[in-house]
mmCIF file of C-alpha atoms in Angstrom:
data_model
loop_
_atom_site.group_PDB
_atom_site.id
_atom_site.type_symbol
_atom_site.label_atom_id
_atom_site.label_comp_id
_atom_site.label_asym_id
_atom_site.label_seq_id
_atom_site.Cartn_x
_atom_site.Cartn_y
_atom_site.Cartn_z
ATOM 1 C CA UNK A 781 0.000 0.000 0.000
ATOM 2 C CA UNK A 782 1.335 3.431 -0.904
ATOM 3 C CA UNK A 783 1.414 6.327 1.508
ATOM 4 C CA UNK A 784 -1.460 7.931 -0.456
ATOM 5 C CA UNK A 785 -3.568 4.767 -0.103
ATOM 6 C CA UNK A 786 -3.175 4.921 3.688
ATOM 7 C CA UNK A 787 -4.907 8.307 3.767
ATOM 8 C CA UNK A 788 -8.592 7.773 4.429
ATOM 9 C CA UNK A 789 -9.639 10.740 6.580
ATOM 10 C CA UNK A 790 -8.907 14.311 5.499
ATOM 11 C CA UNK A 791 -9.760 17.551 7.292
ATOM 12 C CA UNK A 792 -10.046 20.681 5.171
ATOM 13 C CA UNK A 793 -8.635 23.781 6.858
ATOM 14 C CA UNK A 794 -9.176 27.269 5.510
ATOM 15 C CA UNK A 795 -10.879 30.584 5.992
ATOM 16 C CA UNK A 796 -14.616 30.638 6.616
ATOM 17 C CA UNK A 797 -14.783 33.126 3.725
ATOM 18 C CA UNK A 798 -14.124 30.234 1.292
ATOM 19 C CA UNK A 799 -17.464 28.473 1.727
ATOM 20 C CA UNK A 800 -18.086 27.598 -1.931
ATOM 21 C CA UNK A 801 -14.520 26.400 -2.462
ATOM 22 C CA UNK A 802 -14.585 24.311 0.731
ATOM 23 C CA UNK A 803 -17.842 22.611 -0.212
ATOM 24 C CA UNK A 804 -16.577 21.868 -3.752
ATOM 25 C CA UNK A 805 -13.302 20.433 -2.444
ATOM 26 C CA UNK A 806 -15.156 18.367 0.155
ATOM 27 C CA UNK A 807 -17.422 16.921 -2.538
ATOM 28 C CA UNK A 808 -14.462 16.156 -4.825
ATOM 29 C CA UNK A 809 -12.517 14.369 -2.086
ATOM 30 C CA UNK A 810 -15.587 12.413 -0.996
ATOM 31 C CA UNK A 811 -16.166 11.300 -4.603
ATOM 32 C CA UNK A 812 -12.646 9.841 -4.508
ATOM 33 C CA UNK A 813 -13.569 7.753 -1.464
ATOM 34 C CA UNK A 814 -12.154 9.862 1.356
ATOM 35 C CA UNK A 815 -13.891 10.619 4.638
ATOM 36 C CA UNK A 816 -13.785 14.413 4.780
ATOM 37 C CA UNK A 817 -14.178 16.767 7.716
ATOM 38 C CA UNK A 818 -14.464 20.513 7.271
ATOM 39 C CA UNK A 819 -15.959 23.492 8.996
ATOM 40 C CA UNK A 820 -19.728 23.485 8.990
ATOM 41 C CA UNK A 821 -19.845 27.174 9.907
ATOM 42 C CA UNK A 822 -18.871 29.765 7.328
ATOM 43 C CA UNK A 823 -19.270 32.876 9.429
ATOM 44 C CA UNK A 824 -17.348 35.210 7.117
ATOM 45 C CA UNK A 825 -18.980 33.963 3.910
ATOM 46 C CA UNK A 826 -22.435 34.063 5.495
ATOM 47 C CA UNK A 827 -21.873 37.363 7.326
ATOM 48 C CA UNK A 828 -22.618 35.826 10.722
ATOM 49 C CA UNK A 829 -21.102 37.154 13.945
ATOM 50 C CA UNK A 830 -20.490 34.634 16.722
ATOM 51 C CA UNK A 831 -19.304 35.121 20.287
ATOM 52 C CA UNK A 832 -15.756 34.288 21.360
ATOM 53 C CA UNK A 833 -17.146 31.429 23.466
ATOM 54 C CA UNK A 834 -18.805 29.810 20.440
ATOM 55 C CA UNK A 835 -15.747 30.506 18.298
ATOM 56 C CA UNK A 836 -13.561 28.731 20.871
ATOM 57 C CA UNK A 837 -15.929 25.726 20.923
ATOM 58 C CA UNK A 838 -15.866 25.503 17.129
ATOM 59 C CA UNK A 839 -12.052 25.672 17.149
ATOM 60 C CA UNK A 840 -11.956 22.854 19.711
ATOM 61 C CA UNK A 841 -14.269 20.712 17.564
ATOM 62 C CA UNK A 842 -12.167 21.388 14.459
ATOM 63 C CA UNK A 843 -9.004 20.378 16.339
ATOM 64 C CA UNK A 844 -10.717 17.131 17.327
ATOM 65 C CA UNK A 845 -11.403 16.514 13.632
ATOM 66 C CA UNK A 846 -7.728 17.160 12.884
ATOM 67 C CA UNK A 847 -6.716 14.613 15.554
ATOM 68 C CA UNK A 848 -8.807 11.955 13.772
ATOM 69 C CA UNK A 849 -7.320 12.769 10.368
ATOM 70 C CA UNK A 850 -4.656 11.081 8.289
ATOM 71 C CA UNK A 851 -3.965 14.391 6.524
ATOM 72 C CA UNK A 852 -5.140 17.989 6.457
ATOM 73 C CA UNK A 853 -5.776 19.846 3.218
ATOM 74 C CA UNK A 854 -5.214 23.600 3.489
ATOM 75 C CA UNK A 855 -7.504 25.583 1.228
ATOM 76 C CA UNK A 856 -5.250 28.602 0.807
ATOM 77 C CA UNK A 857 -6.986 30.329 -2.107
ATOM 78 C CA UNK A 858 -4.797 33.071 -3.582
ATOM 79 C CA UNK A 859 -2.199 32.074 -0.974
ATOM 80 C CA UNK A 860 -4.376 33.323 1.891
ATOM 81 C CA UNK A 861 -3.852 31.698 5.280
ATOM 82 C CA UNK A 862 -5.546 33.431 8.215
ATOM 83 C CA UNK A 863 -4.619 33.188 11.873
ATOM 84 C CA UNK A 864 -7.057 30.361 12.699
ATOM 85 C CA UNK A 865 -5.865 28.293 9.747
ATOM 86 C CA UNK A 866 -2.251 28.950 10.736
ATOM 87 C CA UNK A 867 -3.039 27.631 14.232
ATOM 88 C CA UNK A 868 -4.658 24.528 12.707
ATOM 89 C CA UNK A 869 -1.566 23.937 10.555
ATOM 90 C CA UNK A 870 0.697 24.230 13.600
ATOM 91 C CA UNK A 871 -1.579 21.870 15.546
ATOM 92 C CA UNK A 872 -1.414 19.286 12.739
ATOM 93 C CA UNK A 873 2.381 19.674 12.582
ATOM 94 C CA UNK A 874 2.616 19.065 16.341
ATOM 95 C CA UNK A 875 0.787 15.759 15.780
ATOM 96 C CA UNK A 876 2.948 14.850 12.747
ATOM 97 C CA UNK A 877 -0.117 14.861 10.501
ATOM 98 C CA UNK A 878 0.780 15.369 6.819
ATOM 99 C CA UNK A 879 -0.317 18.655 5.270
ATOM 100 C CA UNK A 880 -1.238 19.353 1.649
ATOM 101 C CA UNK A 881 -1.800 22.867 0.312
ATOM 102 C CA UNK A 882 -4.135 23.899 -2.503
ATOM 103 C CA UNK A 883 -1.593 26.502 -3.677
#
């Protein structure tokens, strides 16, 4: 089995402003047989304000998804990586989880 064949669970990390791109990537990866986690809340794309407490809970949940993953896929459209995504990348690195970047 190749290294690529061992990857079954992927978490998409990226800005909540990239809702359409995240959903398209999630669908593409799922069609290739991967189990895919991503954010379910696109606060920036949807223009929704959430409290810091809820934001912290969502970050915790996303980190739990990363822990279960064989790889994270960073959706860095136009090279953009925000602070939350940067923290997710560093978290994945601390767990030795492979990271793939869109760009």
